[in-house]
mmCIF file of C-alpha atoms and ligand atoms in Angstrom:
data_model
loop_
_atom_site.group_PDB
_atom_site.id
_atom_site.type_symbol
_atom_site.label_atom_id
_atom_site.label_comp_id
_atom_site.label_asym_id
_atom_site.label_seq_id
_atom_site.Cartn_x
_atom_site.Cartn_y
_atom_site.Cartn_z
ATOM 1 C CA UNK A 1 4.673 -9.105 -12.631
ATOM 2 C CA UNK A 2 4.118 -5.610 -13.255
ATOM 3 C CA UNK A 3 5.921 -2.379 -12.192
ATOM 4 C CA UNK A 4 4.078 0.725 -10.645
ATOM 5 C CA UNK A 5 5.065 4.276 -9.341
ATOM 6 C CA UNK A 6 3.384 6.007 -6.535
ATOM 7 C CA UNK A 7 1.451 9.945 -7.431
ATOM 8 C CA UNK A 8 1.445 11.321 -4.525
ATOM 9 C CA UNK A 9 -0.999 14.801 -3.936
ATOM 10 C CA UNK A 10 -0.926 15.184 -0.245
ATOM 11 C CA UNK A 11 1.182 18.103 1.384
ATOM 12 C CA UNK A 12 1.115 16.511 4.717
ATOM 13 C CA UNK A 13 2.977 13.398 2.998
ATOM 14 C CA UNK A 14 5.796 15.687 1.119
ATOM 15 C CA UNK A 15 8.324 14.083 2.672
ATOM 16 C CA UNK A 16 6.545 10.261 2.828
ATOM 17 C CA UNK A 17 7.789 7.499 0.709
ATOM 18 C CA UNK A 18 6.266 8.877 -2.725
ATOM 19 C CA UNK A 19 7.861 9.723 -6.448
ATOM 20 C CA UNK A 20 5.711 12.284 -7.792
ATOM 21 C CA UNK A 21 4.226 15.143 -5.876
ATOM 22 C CA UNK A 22 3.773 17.449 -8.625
ATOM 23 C CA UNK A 23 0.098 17.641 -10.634
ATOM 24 C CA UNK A 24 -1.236 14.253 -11.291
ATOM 25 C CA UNK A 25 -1.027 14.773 -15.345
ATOM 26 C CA UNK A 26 2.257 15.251 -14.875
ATOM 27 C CA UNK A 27 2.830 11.999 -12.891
ATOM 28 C CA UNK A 28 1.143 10.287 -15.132
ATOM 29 C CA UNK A 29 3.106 11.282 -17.897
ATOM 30 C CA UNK A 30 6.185 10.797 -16.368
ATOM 31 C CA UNK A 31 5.145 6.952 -15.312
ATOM 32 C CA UNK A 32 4.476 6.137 -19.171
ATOM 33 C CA UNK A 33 7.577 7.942 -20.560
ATOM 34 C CA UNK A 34 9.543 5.837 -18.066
ATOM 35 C CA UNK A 35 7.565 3.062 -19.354
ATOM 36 C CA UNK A 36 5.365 1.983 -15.931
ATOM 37 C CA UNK A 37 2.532 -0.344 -16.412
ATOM 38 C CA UNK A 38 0.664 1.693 -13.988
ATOM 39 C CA UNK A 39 0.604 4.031 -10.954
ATOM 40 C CA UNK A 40 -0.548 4.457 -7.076
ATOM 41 C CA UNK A 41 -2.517 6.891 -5.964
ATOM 42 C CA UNK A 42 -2.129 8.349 -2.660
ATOM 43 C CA UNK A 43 -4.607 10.982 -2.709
ATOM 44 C CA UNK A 44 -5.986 13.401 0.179
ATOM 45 C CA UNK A 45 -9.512 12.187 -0.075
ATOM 46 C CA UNK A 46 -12.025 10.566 -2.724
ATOM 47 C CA UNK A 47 -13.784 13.996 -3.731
ATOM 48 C CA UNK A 48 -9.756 15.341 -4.313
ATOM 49 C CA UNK A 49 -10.187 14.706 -8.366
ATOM 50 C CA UNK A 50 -13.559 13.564 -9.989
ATOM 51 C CA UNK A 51 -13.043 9.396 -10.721
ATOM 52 C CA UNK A 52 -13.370 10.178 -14.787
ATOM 53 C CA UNK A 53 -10.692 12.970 -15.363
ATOM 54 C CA UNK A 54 -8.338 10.393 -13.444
ATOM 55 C CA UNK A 55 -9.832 7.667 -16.419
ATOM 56 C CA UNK A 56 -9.639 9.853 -18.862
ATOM 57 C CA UNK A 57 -5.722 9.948 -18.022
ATOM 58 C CA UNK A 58 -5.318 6.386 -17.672
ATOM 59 C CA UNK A 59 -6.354 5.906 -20.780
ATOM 60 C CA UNK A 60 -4.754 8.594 -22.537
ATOM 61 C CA UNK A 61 -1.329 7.138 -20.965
ATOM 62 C CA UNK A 62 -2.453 4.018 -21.472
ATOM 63 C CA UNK A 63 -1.922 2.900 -17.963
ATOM 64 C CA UNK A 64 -3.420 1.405 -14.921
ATOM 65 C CA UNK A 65 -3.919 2.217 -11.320
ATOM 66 C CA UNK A 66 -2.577 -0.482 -9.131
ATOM 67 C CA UNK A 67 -3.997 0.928 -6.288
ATOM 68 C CA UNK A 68 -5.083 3.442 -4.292
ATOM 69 C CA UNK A 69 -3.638 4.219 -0.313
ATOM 70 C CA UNK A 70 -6.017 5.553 2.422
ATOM 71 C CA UNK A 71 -3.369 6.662 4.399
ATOM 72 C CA UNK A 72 -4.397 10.415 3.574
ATOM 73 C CA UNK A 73 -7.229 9.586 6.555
ATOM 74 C CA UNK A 74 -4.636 9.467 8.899
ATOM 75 C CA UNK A 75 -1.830 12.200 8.044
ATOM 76 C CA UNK A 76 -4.146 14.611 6.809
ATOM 77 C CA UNK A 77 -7.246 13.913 9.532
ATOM 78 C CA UNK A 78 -5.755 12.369 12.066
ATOM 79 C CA UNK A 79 -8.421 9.089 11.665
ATOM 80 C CA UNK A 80 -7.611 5.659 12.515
ATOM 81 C CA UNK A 81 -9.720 2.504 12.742
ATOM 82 C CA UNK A 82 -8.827 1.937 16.051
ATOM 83 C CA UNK A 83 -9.466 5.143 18.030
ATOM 84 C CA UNK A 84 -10.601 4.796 21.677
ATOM 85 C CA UNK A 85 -13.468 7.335 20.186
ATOM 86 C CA UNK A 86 -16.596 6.178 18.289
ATOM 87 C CA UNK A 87 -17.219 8.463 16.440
ATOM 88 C CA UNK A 88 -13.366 9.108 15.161
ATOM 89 C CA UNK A 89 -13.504 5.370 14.279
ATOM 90 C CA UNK A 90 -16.870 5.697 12.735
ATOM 91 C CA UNK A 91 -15.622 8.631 10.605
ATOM 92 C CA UNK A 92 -12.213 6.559 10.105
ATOM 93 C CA UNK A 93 -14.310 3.795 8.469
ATOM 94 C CA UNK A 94 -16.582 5.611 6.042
ATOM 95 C CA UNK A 95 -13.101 7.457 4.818
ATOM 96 C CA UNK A 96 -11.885 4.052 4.070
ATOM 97 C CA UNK A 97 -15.015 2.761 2.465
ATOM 98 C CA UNK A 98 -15.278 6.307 0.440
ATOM 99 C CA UNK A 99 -11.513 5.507 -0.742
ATOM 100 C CA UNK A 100 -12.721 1.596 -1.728
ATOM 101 C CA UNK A 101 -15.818 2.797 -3.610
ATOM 102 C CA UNK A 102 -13.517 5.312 -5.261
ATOM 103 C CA UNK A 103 -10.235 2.936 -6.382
ATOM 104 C CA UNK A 104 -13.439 0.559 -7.266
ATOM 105 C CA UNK A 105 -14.475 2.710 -9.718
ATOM 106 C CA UNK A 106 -11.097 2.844 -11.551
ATOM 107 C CA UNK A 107 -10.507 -1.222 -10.697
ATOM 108 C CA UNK A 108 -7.864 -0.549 -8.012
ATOM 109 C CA UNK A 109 -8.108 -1.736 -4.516
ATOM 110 C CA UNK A 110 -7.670 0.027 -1.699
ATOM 111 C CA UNK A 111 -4.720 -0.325 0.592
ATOM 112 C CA UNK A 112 -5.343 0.340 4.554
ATOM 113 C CA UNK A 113 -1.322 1.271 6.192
ATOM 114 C CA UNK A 114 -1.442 3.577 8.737
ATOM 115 C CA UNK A 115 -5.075 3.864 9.320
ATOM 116 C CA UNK A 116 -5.170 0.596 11.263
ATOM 117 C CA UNK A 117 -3.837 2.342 14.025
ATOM 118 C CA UNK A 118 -2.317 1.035 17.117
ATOM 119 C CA UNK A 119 -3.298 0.071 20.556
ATOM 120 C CA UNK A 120 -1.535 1.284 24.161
ATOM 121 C CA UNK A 121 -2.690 3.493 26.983
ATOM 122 C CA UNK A 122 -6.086 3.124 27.575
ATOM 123 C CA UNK A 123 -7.161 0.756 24.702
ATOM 124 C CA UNK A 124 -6.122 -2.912 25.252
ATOM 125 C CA UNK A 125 -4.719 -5.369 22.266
ATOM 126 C CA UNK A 126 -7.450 -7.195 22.214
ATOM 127 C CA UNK A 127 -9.968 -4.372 22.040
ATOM 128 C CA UNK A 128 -8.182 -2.754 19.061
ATOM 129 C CA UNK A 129 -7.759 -6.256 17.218
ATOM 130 C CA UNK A 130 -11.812 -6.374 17.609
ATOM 131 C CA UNK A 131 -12.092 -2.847 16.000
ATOM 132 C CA UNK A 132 -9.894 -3.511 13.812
ATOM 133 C CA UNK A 133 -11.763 -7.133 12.527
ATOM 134 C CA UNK A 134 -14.948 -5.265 12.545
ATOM 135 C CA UNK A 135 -13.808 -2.621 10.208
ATOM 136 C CA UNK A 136 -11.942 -5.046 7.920
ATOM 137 C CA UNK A 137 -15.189 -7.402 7.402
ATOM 138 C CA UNK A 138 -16.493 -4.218 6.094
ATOM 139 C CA UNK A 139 -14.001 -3.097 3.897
ATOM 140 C CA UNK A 140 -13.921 -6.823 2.753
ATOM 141 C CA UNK A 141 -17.308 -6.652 2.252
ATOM 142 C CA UNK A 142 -17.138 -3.009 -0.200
ATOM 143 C CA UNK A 143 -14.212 -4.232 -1.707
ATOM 144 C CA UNK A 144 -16.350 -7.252 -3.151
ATOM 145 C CA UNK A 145 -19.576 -5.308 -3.810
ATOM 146 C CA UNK A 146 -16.899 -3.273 -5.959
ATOM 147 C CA UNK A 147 -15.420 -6.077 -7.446
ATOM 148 C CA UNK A 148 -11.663 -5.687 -6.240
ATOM 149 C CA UNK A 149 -9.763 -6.993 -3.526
ATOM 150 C CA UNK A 150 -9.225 -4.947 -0.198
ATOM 151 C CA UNK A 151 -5.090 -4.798 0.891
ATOM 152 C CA UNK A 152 -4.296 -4.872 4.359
ATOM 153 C CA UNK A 153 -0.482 -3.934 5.043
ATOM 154 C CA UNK A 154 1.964 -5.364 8.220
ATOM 155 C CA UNK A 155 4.128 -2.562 8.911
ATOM 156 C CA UNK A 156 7.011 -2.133 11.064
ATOM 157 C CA UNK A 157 7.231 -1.831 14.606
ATOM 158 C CA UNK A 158 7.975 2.047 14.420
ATOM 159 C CA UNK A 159 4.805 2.285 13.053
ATOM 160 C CA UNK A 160 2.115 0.055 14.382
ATOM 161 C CA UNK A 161 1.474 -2.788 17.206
ATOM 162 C CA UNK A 162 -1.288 -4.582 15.573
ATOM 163 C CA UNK A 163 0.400 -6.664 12.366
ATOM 164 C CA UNK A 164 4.606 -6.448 11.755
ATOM 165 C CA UNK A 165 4.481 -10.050 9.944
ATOM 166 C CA UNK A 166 3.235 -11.257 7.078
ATOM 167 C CA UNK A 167 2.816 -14.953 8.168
ATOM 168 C CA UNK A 168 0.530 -13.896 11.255
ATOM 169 C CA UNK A 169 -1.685 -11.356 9.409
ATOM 170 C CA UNK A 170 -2.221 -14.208 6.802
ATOM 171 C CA UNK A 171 -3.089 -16.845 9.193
ATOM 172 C CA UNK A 172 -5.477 -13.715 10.857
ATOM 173 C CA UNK A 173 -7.509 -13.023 7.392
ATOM 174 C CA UNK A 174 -7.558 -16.565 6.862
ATOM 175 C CA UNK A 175 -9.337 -17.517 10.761
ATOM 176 C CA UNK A 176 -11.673 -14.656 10.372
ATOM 177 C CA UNK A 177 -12.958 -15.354 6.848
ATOM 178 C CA UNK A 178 -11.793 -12.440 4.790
ATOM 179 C CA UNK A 179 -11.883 -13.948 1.619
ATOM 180 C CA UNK A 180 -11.584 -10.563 -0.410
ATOM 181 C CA UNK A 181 -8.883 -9.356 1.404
ATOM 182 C CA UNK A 182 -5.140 -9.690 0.730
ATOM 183 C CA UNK A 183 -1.474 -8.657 2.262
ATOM 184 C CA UNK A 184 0.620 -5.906 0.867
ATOM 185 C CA UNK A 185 4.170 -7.046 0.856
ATOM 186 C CA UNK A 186 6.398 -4.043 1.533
ATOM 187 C CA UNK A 187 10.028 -4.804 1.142
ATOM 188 C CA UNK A 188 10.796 -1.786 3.691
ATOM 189 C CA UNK A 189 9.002 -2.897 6.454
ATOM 190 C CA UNK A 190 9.503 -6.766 5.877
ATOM 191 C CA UNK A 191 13.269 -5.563 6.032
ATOM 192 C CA UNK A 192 12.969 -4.771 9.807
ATOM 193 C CA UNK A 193 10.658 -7.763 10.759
ATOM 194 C CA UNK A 194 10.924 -10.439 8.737
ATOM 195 C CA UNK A 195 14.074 -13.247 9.144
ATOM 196 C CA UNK A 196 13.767 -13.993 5.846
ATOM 197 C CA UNK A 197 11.952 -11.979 3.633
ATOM 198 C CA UNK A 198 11.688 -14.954 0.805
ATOM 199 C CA UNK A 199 10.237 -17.643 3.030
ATOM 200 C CA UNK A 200 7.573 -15.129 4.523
ATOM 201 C CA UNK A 201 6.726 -14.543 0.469
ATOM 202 C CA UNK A 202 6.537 -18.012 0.677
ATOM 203 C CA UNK A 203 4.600 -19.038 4.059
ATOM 204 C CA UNK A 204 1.793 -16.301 3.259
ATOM 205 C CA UNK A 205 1.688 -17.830 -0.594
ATOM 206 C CA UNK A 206 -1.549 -16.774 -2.388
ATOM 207 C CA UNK A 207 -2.052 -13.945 0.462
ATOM 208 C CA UNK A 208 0.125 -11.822 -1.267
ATOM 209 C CA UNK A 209 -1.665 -9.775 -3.568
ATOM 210 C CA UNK A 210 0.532 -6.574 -3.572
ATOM 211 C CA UNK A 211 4.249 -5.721 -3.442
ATOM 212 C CA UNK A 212 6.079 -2.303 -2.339
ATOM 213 C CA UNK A 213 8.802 -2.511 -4.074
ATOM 214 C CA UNK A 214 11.705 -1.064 -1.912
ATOM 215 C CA UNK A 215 15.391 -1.026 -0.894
ATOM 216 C CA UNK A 216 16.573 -1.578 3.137
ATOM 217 C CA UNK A 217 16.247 2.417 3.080
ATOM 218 C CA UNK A 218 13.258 2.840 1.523
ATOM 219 C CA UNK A 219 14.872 4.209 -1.633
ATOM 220 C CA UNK A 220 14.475 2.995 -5.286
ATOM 221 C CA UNK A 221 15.801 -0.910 -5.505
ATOM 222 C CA UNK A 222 19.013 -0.948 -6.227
ATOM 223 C CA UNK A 223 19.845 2.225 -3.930
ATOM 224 C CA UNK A 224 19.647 0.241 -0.953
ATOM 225 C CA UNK A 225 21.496 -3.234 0.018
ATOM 226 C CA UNK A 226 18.469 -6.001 0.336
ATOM 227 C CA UNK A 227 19.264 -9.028 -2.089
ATOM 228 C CA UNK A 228 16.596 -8.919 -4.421
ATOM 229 C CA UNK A 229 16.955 -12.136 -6.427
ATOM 230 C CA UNK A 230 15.799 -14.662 -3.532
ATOM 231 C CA UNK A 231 12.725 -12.285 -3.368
ATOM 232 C CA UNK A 232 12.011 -12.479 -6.279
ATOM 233 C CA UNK A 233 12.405 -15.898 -6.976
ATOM 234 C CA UNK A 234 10.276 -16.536 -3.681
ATOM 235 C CA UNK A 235 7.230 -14.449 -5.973
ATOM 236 C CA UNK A 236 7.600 -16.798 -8.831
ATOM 237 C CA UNK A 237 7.486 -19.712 -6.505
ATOM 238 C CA UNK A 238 4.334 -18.331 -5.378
ATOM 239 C CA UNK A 239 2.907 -17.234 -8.260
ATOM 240 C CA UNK A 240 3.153 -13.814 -7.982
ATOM 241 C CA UNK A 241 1.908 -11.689 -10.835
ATOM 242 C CA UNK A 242 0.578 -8.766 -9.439
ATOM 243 C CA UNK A 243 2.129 -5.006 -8.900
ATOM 244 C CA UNK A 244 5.594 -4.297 -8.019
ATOM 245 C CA UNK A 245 4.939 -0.811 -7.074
ATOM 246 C CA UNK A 246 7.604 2.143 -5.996
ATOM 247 C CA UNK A 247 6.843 3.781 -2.520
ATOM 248 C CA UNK A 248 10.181 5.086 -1.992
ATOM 249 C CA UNK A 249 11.815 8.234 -0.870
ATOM 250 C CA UNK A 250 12.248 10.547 -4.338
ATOM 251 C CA UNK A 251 15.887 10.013 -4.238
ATOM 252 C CA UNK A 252 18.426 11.721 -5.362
ATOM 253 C CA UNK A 253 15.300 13.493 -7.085
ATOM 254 C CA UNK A 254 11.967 11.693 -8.163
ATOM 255 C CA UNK A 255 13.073 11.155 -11.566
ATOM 256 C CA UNK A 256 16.239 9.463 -10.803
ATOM 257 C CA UNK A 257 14.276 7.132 -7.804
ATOM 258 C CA UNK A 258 11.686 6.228 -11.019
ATOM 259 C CA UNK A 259 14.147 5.946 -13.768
ATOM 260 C CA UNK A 260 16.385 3.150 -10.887
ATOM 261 C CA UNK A 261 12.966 1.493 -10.018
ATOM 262 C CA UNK A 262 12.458 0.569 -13.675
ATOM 263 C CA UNK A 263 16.008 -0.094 -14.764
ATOM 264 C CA UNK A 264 15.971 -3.072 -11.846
ATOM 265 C CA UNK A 265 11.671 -3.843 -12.411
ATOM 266 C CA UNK A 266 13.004 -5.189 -15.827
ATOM 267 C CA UNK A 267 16.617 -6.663 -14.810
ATOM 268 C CA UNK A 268 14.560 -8.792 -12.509
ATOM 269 C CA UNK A 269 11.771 -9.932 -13.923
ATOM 270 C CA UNK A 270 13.228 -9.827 -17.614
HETATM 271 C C1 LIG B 1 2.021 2.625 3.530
HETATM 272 O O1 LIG B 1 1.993 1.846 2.374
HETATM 273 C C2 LIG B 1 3.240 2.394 4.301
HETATM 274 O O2 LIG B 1 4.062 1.573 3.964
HETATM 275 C C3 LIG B 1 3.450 3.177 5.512
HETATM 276 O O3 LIG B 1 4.757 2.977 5.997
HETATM 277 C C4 LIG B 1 3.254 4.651 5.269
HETATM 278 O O4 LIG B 1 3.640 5.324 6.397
HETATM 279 MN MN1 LIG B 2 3.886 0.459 2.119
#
């Protein structure tokens, strides 16, 4: 497995679950002194930084980009897949393409959170599911004409009705045929809804092709009180060998979250 730390450059998300906020060379620089493998991107937009300069730092830092979130579309525009509006879901999808064509270009894939939306008033479940499947065969579809993976993401109750569980979303990509798309695994919001984090690592098996790595309160592991042997003994069962990246609160301060994320990256997968 490898660890990651989330660059964050959105002033809507200042106080969001990111490490870094301050310039990305900075964030990068911190992420290789700590010793990172690579970093996540949450960025406001894909025209926000021209695809080579972020390269060009990459490779001076020798480090990769695990990803790259979308969520930007949503805090900072107020898009989601599933808006009762066309044309607000029609914009929502060509942000989320633009983001996959983008994170494509550096080989990241492109995680969709809060841009799924959520469905109440006067959209039904079953409407916003469809909306939602239609815009995920797309971004399936980009993600392979790119050559990554898409990464859809369960989140908690709080946060959306469509996916909370890992199991069901897994079962959902599988019945609808989304063969380039995988399930983020974030240890916050499997916290609230899952009975046991381990076995739903285990039930949604080669689904899993990202992890946010984070404590019960969303702080750096080891800051919160989830047991995170089983879990990670439930991603070597699995086979596991992709990102274990940091979207946590920058607590006490961002380098302390970073230099805590680390410390237990290696003591459990060492
Ligand atoms: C995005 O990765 C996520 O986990 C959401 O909770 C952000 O609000
Ligand atoms: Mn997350």
């Amino acid at each position: 497995m490898k660890s990651a730390i989330t660059l964050a450059q959105v002033p809507e998300a200042k106080t969001g679950p990111f490490v870094f906020h301050q310039p990305l060379s900075e964030g990068f620089s911190m992420a290789a002194e700590l010793g990172f493998d690579a970093v996540e991107l949450f960025l406001p937009g894909p025209d926000f930084i021209d695809v080579d300069e972020v390269k060009a730092m990459a490779s001076a830092h020798d480090l990769s980009i695990a990803a790259v979130g979308t969520g930007a579309g949503m805090v900072k525009h107020g898009l989601s897949l599933t808006d009762p509006d066309p044309d607000r879901r029609k914009a929502a999808l060509a942000f989320v393409l633009s983001m996959i064509d983008f994170g494509g270009q550096l080989d990241a894939p492109a995680i969709l959170g809060s841009m799924q939306g959520k469905w109440g008033g006067e959209v039904s479940q079953e409407q916003s599911l469809s909306w939602l499947t239609d815009a995920l065969k797309a971004a399936d579809e980009r993600a392979a004409e790119n050559g990554v993976v898409f990464i859809y993401e369960p989140l908690n109750r709080y946060e959306t009705n469509q996916f909370n569980q890992l199991a069901p979303a897994a079962t959902y990509l599988e019945d609808q045929g989304l063969e380039h798309t995988v399930l983020l695994a974030d240890l916050f919001h499997m916290n609230i809804e899952e009975p046991d984090i381990g076995q739903a690592l285990r039930d949604a098996g080669s689904k899993v092709g990202h992890v946010h790595f984070a404590d019960s309160n969303r702080q750096a592991v080891g800051f919160g009180h989830t047991e995170m042997s089983s879990i990670l003994e439930a991603l070597g069962e699995i086979g596991y060998e992709g990102y274990l990246s940091a979207e946590i609160f920058p607590l006490p301060d961002p380098e302390t979250a970073a230099r805590q994320t680390i410390e237990a990256f290696r003591q459990l997968t060492g």
